[in-house]
PDB file of C-alpha atoms in Angstrom:
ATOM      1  CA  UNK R  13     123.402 -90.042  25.707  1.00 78.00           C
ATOM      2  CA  UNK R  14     125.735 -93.091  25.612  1.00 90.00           C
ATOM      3  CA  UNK R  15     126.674 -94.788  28.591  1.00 90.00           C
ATOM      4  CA  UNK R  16     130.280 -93.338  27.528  1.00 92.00           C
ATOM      5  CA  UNK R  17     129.188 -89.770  28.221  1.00 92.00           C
ATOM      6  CA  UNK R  18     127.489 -90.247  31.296  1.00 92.00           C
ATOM      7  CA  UNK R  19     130.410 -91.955  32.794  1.00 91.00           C
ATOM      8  CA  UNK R  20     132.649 -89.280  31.664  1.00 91.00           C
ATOM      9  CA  UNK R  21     129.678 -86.792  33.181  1.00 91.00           C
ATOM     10  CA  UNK R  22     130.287 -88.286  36.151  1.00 90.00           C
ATOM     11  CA  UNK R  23     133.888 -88.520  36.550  1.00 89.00           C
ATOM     12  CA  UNK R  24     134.350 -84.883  35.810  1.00 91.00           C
ATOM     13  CA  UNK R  25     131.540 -84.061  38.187  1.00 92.00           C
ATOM     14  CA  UNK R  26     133.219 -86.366  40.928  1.00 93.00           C
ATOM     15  CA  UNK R  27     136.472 -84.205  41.861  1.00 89.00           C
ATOM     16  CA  UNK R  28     134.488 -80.856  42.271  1.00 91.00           C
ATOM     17  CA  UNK R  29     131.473 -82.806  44.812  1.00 93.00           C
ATOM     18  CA  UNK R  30     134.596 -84.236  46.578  1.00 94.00           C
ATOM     19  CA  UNK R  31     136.349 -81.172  47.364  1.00 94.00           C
ATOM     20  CA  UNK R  32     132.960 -79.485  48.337  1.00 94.00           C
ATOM     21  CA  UNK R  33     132.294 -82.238  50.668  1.00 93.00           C
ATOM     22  CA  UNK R  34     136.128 -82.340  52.097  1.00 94.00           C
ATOM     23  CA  UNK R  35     135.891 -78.428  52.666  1.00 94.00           C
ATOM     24  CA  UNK R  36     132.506 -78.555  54.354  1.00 92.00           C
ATOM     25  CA  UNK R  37     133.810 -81.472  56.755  1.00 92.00           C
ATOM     26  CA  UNK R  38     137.122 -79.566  57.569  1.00 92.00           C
ATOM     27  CA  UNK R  39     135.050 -76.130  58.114  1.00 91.00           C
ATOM     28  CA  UNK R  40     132.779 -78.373  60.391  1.00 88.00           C
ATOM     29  CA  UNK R  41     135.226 -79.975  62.181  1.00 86.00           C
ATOM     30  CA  UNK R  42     137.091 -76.224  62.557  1.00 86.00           C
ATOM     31  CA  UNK R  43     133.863 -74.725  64.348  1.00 82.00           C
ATOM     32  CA  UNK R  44     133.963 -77.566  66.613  1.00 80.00           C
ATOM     33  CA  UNK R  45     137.398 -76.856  67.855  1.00 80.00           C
ATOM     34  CA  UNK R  46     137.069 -73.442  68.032  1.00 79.00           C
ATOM     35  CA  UNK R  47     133.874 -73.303  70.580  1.00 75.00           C
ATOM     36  CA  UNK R  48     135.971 -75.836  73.022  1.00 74.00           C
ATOM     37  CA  UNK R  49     138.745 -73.818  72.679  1.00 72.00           C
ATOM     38  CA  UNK R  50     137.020 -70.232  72.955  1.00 66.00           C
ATOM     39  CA  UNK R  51     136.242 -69.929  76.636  1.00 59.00           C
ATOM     40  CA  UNK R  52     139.965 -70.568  77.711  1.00 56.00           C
ATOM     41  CA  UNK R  53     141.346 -68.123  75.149  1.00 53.00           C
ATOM     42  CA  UNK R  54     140.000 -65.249  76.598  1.00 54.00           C
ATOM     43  CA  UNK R  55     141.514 -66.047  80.039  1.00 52.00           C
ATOM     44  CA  UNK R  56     144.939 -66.333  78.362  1.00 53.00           C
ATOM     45  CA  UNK R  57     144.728 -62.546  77.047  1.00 57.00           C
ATOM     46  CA  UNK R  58     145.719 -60.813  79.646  1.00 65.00           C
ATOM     47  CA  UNK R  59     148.802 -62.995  80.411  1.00 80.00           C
ATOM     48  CA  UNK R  60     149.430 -62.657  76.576  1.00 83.00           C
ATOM     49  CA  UNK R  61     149.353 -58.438  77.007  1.00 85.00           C
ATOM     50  CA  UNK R  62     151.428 -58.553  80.429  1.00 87.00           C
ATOM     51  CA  UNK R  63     154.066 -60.806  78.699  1.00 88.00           C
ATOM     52  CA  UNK R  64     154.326 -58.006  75.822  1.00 91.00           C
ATOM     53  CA  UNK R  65     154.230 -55.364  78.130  1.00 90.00           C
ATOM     54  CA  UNK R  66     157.423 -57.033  80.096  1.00 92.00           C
ATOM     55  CA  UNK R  67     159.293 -58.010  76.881  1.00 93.00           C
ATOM     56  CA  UNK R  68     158.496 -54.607  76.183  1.00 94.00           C
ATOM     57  CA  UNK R  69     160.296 -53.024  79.289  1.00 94.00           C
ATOM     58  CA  UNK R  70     163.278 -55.405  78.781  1.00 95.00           C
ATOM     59  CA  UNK R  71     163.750 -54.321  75.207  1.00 95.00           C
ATOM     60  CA  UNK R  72     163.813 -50.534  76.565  1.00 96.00           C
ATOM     61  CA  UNK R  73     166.280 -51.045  79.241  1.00 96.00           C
ATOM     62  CA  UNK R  74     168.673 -52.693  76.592  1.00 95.00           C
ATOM     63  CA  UNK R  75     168.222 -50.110  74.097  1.00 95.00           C
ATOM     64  CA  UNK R  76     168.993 -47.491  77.309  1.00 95.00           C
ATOM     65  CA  UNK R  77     172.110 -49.655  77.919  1.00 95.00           C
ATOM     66  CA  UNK R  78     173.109 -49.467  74.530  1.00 95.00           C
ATOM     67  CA  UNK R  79     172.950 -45.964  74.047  1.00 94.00           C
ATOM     68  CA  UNK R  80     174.890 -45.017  77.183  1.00 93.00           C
ATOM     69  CA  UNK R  81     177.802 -47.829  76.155  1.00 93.00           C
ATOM     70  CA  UNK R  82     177.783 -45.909  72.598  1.00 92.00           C
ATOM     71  CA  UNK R  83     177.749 -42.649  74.930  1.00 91.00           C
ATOM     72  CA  UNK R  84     180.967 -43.436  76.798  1.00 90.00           C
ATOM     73  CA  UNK R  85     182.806 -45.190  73.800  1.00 89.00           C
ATOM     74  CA  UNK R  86     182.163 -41.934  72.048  1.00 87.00           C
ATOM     75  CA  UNK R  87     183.265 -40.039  75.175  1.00 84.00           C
ATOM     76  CA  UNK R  88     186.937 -42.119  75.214  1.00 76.00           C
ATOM     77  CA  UNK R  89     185.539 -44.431  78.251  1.00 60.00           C
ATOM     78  CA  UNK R  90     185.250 -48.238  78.618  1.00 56.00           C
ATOM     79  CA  UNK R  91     181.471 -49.347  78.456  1.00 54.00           C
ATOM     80  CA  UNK R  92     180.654 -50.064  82.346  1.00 57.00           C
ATOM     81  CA  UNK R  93     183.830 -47.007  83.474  1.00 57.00           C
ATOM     82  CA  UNK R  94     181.931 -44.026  84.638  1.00 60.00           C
ATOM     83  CA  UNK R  95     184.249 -40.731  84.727  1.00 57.00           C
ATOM     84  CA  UNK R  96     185.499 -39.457  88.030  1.00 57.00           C
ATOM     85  CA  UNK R  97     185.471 -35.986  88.746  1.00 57.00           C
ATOM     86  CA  UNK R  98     187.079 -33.967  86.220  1.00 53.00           C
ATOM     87  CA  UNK R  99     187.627 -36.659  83.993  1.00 49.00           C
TER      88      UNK R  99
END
């Protein structure tokens, strides 16, 4: 082989190593931050699922809101008037 060939051999072969080696370094380095983060992510779960469960609860009482505004509108009554007797 001329030396022509093996420096195009090894030009071509250069990217591919390099973006093996980048990928196993950034995988590495991922791991790493993952087991110091991992002890103080289960701790945040359960304020994660109470924060859903609240946002939850708010969304409900809105839609319940809603429905009784669309209620009265329907009904001839100003959202927030509730009908006296008779009316």
């Amino acid at each position: 082989m001329s030396s022509e060939t093996v420096a195009l051999v090894l030009l071509l072969l250069a990217c591919p190593v390099a973006m093996c080696g980048a990928m196993w370094l950034m995988s590495r380095y991922q791991r790493k931050n993952q087991e110091q983060h991992q002890p103080g992510h289960a701790a945040d779960a359960p304020t994660d699922q109470d924060a859903k469960g609240a946002e939850i609860t708010r969304l409900q009482a809105e839609i319940d809101q809603l429905k009784a505004a669309q209620r009265d509108s329907e009904e001839g009554h100003a959202p927030g008037d509730r009908p006296r007797n008779g009316s």
